[in-house]
């Protein structure tokens, strides 16, 4: 049977692409190997789907070519997606930092996309495994567990490698390589960092302690909560910085980002000379953490005993506390995959392959990865929309 286009992958990008192509009167077939579409949408944002971010801009994305995402993001903006959400009567709210969530449930976003697909005449087949894709003179020929299919345009929307349990596979990268595309090295991102050996022993019993920090690696910094876990560190600031962290990189945490720490210590030395450092720090940091910092590096003498240079050292440490991470929790818990299909070989306006006309890559399978906070879905919507306009 002939379809134009066939879309492989029923996630955010694939569904958006299907809707747009269907609206143009195309016969769209979407093939999904899981038992339902939109599984990551359902589990996203703690079940409320952080579906976009009010402040979306190209700076919020990592890619070997930081300019690549600009065109698609400009032609399908956060406001376009919000308009769709509102047309479907879905109530939403801004949680913080421009992050938009459903008031009720991420199920509403999947239902909205499925309703749009139905209105656009999109055919969706789930539980369908693609066994082979060939290119011939007339287009693409697919062998699937649901039979053979042909199409002139093939859209690869298979996402990244994170959360294999939810249907993630490396199939999109395989297809890219089959058709001569370069795939840039992939790694887990927006992911908790792990500690090991002595470094884990130093903090593991503080599991559950949370505090606001600014996390920095190699000139990049992100503010937000940091949560100590029994394996290492998590929380928004850590997830964000994980996208920039490579094994061996020095990670530093400003543990008192809202304070002028040196002025605080100097002031306390004058006002409370007999107070121990641990006591003072327990008033501005979680108590168990303050105690541990003193045990590990700061000491615990009464304030009057500290020379000015020592106060400077203590302040510097509190504002750039070194953490030796050993790795990440990997794709099992990562929200996204860095790297992927090289954008150098794709059109930034249509997502079409420059090597093989009719072949498209959209969403997370492409080497474009957003920060935490709704940016990844916005890329999926925008890139899916771009391909759906032409495929
Ligand atoms: C726990 C979690 C929470 C998240 N929360 C947010 C959030 O709140 N906001 C945000 O912006 N981003 C969030 N993300 C990231 C976001 O989900 C992804 O960036 C986005 O879903 C990517 O869209 P996509 O369509 O490219 O890929 P996906 O949504 O992953 O869809 C790919 C689809 O392709 C299918 N597929 C894979 N291989 C094959 C194959 N061989 N044959 C057929 N089908 C195949 C998969 O089953 C899947 O349905 C979260 C991610 C996770 C894991």
Coordinates of N, CA, C and O and ligand atoms in Angstrom, one line a residue, residues 8-14 31-34 40 43-45 49-50 128 130 157-159 162-163 166-167 169 171 334-336 362-364 374-377 380, ligand 1:
X8 N 8.0 6.9 11.2 CA 8.4 5.8 12.2 C 8.6 6.5 13.6 O 9.5 7.3 13.8
X9 N 7.7 6.1 14.5 CA 7.8 6.6 15.9 C 6.7 7.5 16.2 O 6.5 8.6 15.6
X10 N 5.9 7.1 17.2 CA 4.7 7.9 17.6 C 4.9 8.6 18.9 O 4.2 8.5 19.9
X11 N 6.0 9.4 19.0 CA 6.3 10.2 20.1 C 5.8 11.6 19.8 O 5.0 11.9 18.8
X12 N 6.3 12.6 20.5 CA 5.9 14.0 20.3 C 6.2 14.5 18.9 O 5.3 15.0 18.2
X13 N 7.4 14.2 18.4 CA 7.7 14.8 17.1 C 7.0 14.0 16.0 O 6.5 14.7 15.0
X14 N 6.9 12.7 16.1 CA 6.2 11.9 15.1 C 4.7 12.3 15.0 O 4.2 12.5 13.9
X31 N 3.9 4.5 12.2 CA 4.2 3.2 12.7 C 4.9 3.3 14.1 O 6.0 4.0 14.1
X32 N 4.4 2.6 15.0 CA 5.0 2.7 16.4 C 5.2 1.3 16.9 O 4.3 0.4 16.8
X33 N 6.4 1.0 17.4 CA 6.6 -0.4 17.8 C 6.1 -0.7 19.2 O 5.9 -1.9 19.6
X34 N 5.8 0.3 20.0 CA 5.3 0.1 21.4 C 3.8 -0.2 21.3 O 3.2 -0.1 20.2
X40 N 6.2 8.7 26.4 CA 7.1 9.6 27.2 C 6.3 10.9 27.5 O 6.5 11.5 28.6
X43 N 4.5 10.1 30.8 CA 5.2 10.1 32.0 C 5.9 11.4 32.3 O 6.5 11.6 33.4
X44 N 5.9 12.4 31.4 CA 6.7 13.6 31.5 C 6.1 14.5 32.6 O 4.9 14.5 32.9
X45 N 7.0 15.4 33.0 CA 6.6 16.4 34.0 C 5.8 15.9 35.2 O 4.8 16.5 35.6
X49 N 3.1 16.8 32.2 CA 3.7 17.2 30.9 C 4.1 18.7 30.9 O 3.3 19.6 30.7
X50 N 5.4 18.9 31.1 CA 5.9 20.3 30.9 C 6.1 20.5 29.4 O 7.1 20.2 28.8
X128 N 4.0 -2.4 15.9 CA 4.5 -2.7 14.6 C 6.0 -2.6 14.6 O 6.5 -1.6 14.9
X130 N 9.5 -2.6 12.5 CA 10.0 -2.4 11.1 C 11.2 -3.3 11.0 O 12.2 -3.2 11.7
X157 N 11.3 9.4 13.4 CA 10.9 10.1 14.6 C 11.0 9.2 15.8 O 10.2 9.2 16.7
X158 N 12.1 8.4 15.9 CA 12.3 7.4 16.9 C 12.8 7.8 18.2 O 13.0 7.0 19.1
X159 N 13.1 9.1 18.4 CA 13.6 9.6 19.7 C 15.0 9.2 20.0 O 15.8 8.7 19.2
X162 N 16.9 7.3 25.9 CA 16.6 7.2 27.3 C 15.3 6.5 27.6 O 14.4 6.5 26.8
X163 N 15.3 5.8 28.7 CA 14.2 5.0 29.2 C 13.8 3.9 28.2 O 12.7 3.9 27.6
X166 N 10.3 2.4 28.0 CA 9.2 3.1 27.4 C 9.2 3.0 25.9 O 8.5 3.7 25.2
X167 N 10.1 2.2 25.3 CA 10.1 2.0 23.9 C 11.3 2.6 23.2 O 11.4 2.5 21.9
X169 N 14.7 3.2 21.4 CA 15.6 2.2 20.7 C 16.6 3.1 19.9 O 16.4 4.2 19.6
X171 N 17.1 2.6 16.8 CA 16.7 2.3 15.4 C 16.9 3.5 14.5 O 17.3 3.3 13.3
X334 N 17.8 8.9 32.4 CA 18.0 10.1 31.7 C 16.8 10.6 31.0 O 16.0 9.8 30.5
X335 N 16.6 11.9 31.0 CA 15.4 12.5 30.3 C 15.7 12.6 28.8 O 14.7 12.5 28.0
X336 N 16.9 12.7 28.4 CA 17.2 12.9 27.0 C 18.5 12.3 26.6 O 19.3 11.9 27.5
X362 N 13.3 13.9 12.6 CA 12.8 14.9 13.5 C 12.9 14.5 15.0 O 12.9 13.4 15.3
X363 N 12.8 15.5 15.9 CA 12.8 15.3 17.3 C 14.2 15.0 17.9 O 15.2 15.4 17.4
X364 N 14.1 14.1 18.9 CA 15.3 13.9 19.7 C 16.4 13.1 19.0 O 17.5 13.1 19.4
X374 N 10.8 22.0 29.4 CA 9.8 22.0 28.4 C 10.5 22.3 27.0 O 9.8 22.3 26.0
X375 N 11.8 22.5 27.0 CA 12.5 22.8 25.7 C 12.6 21.6 24.8 O 12.6 21.8 23.6
X376 N 12.6 20.4 25.4 CA 12.8 19.3 24.5 C 11.5 19.0 23.8 O 11.5 18.7 22.6
X377 N 10.3 19.1 24.5 CA 9.1 19.0 23.7 C 8.9 20.1 22.7 O 8.5 19.8 21.6
X380 N 10.6 19.0 19.7 CA 9.9 17.9 19.0 C 8.7 18.5 18.2 O 8.5 18.1 17.1
Ligands
LIG1 C1 10.9 10.7 32.3 C2 10.9 11.8 31.3 C3 10.3 13.0 31.5 C4 10.4 14.0 30.6 N1 9.8 15.2 30.8 C5 9.8 16.2 29.9 C6 9.1 17.4 30.1 O1 8.3 17.5 31.0 N2 9.3 18.4 29.2 C7 10.1 18.2 28.0 O2 10.2 19.1 27.2 N3 10.7 17.1 27.8 C8 10.6 16.0 28.7 N4 11.3 14.9 28.5 C9 12.0 14.7 27.2 C10 11.0 14.4 26.1 O3 10.1 13.4 26.5 C11 11.6 14.0 24.8 O4 12.7 14.9 24.4 C12 10.6 14.0 23.6 O5 9.6 13.0 24.0 C13 11.3 13.6 22.3 O6 10.3 13.4 21.4 P1 10.5 12.4 20.2 O7 9.2 12.3 19.5 O8 11.7 12.8 19.4 O9 10.9 11.1 20.9 P2 9.9 10.1 21.8 O10 8.9 10.9 22.4 O11 10.9 9.3 22.6 O12 9.2 9.2 20.7 C14 9.9 8.2 20.0 C15 8.9 7.2 19.6 O13 9.5 6.3 18.7 C16 9.2 5.0 19.1 N5 10.2 4.1 18.5 C17 11.5 4.0 18.9 N6 12.1 3.0 18.1 C18 11.1 2.6 17.2 C19 11.2 1.6 16.2 N7 12.3 0.9 16.0 N8 10.0 1.4 15.5 C20 8.9 2.1 15.8 N9 8.8 3.0 16.7 C21 9.9 3.3 17.5 C22 9.2 5.0 20.6 O14 8.4 3.9 21.1 C23 8.5 6.4 20.8 O15 7.1 6.2 20.9 C24 11.2 13.8 29.4 C25 11.8 12.6 29.2 C26 11.7 11.6 30.1 C27 12.3 10.3 29.8

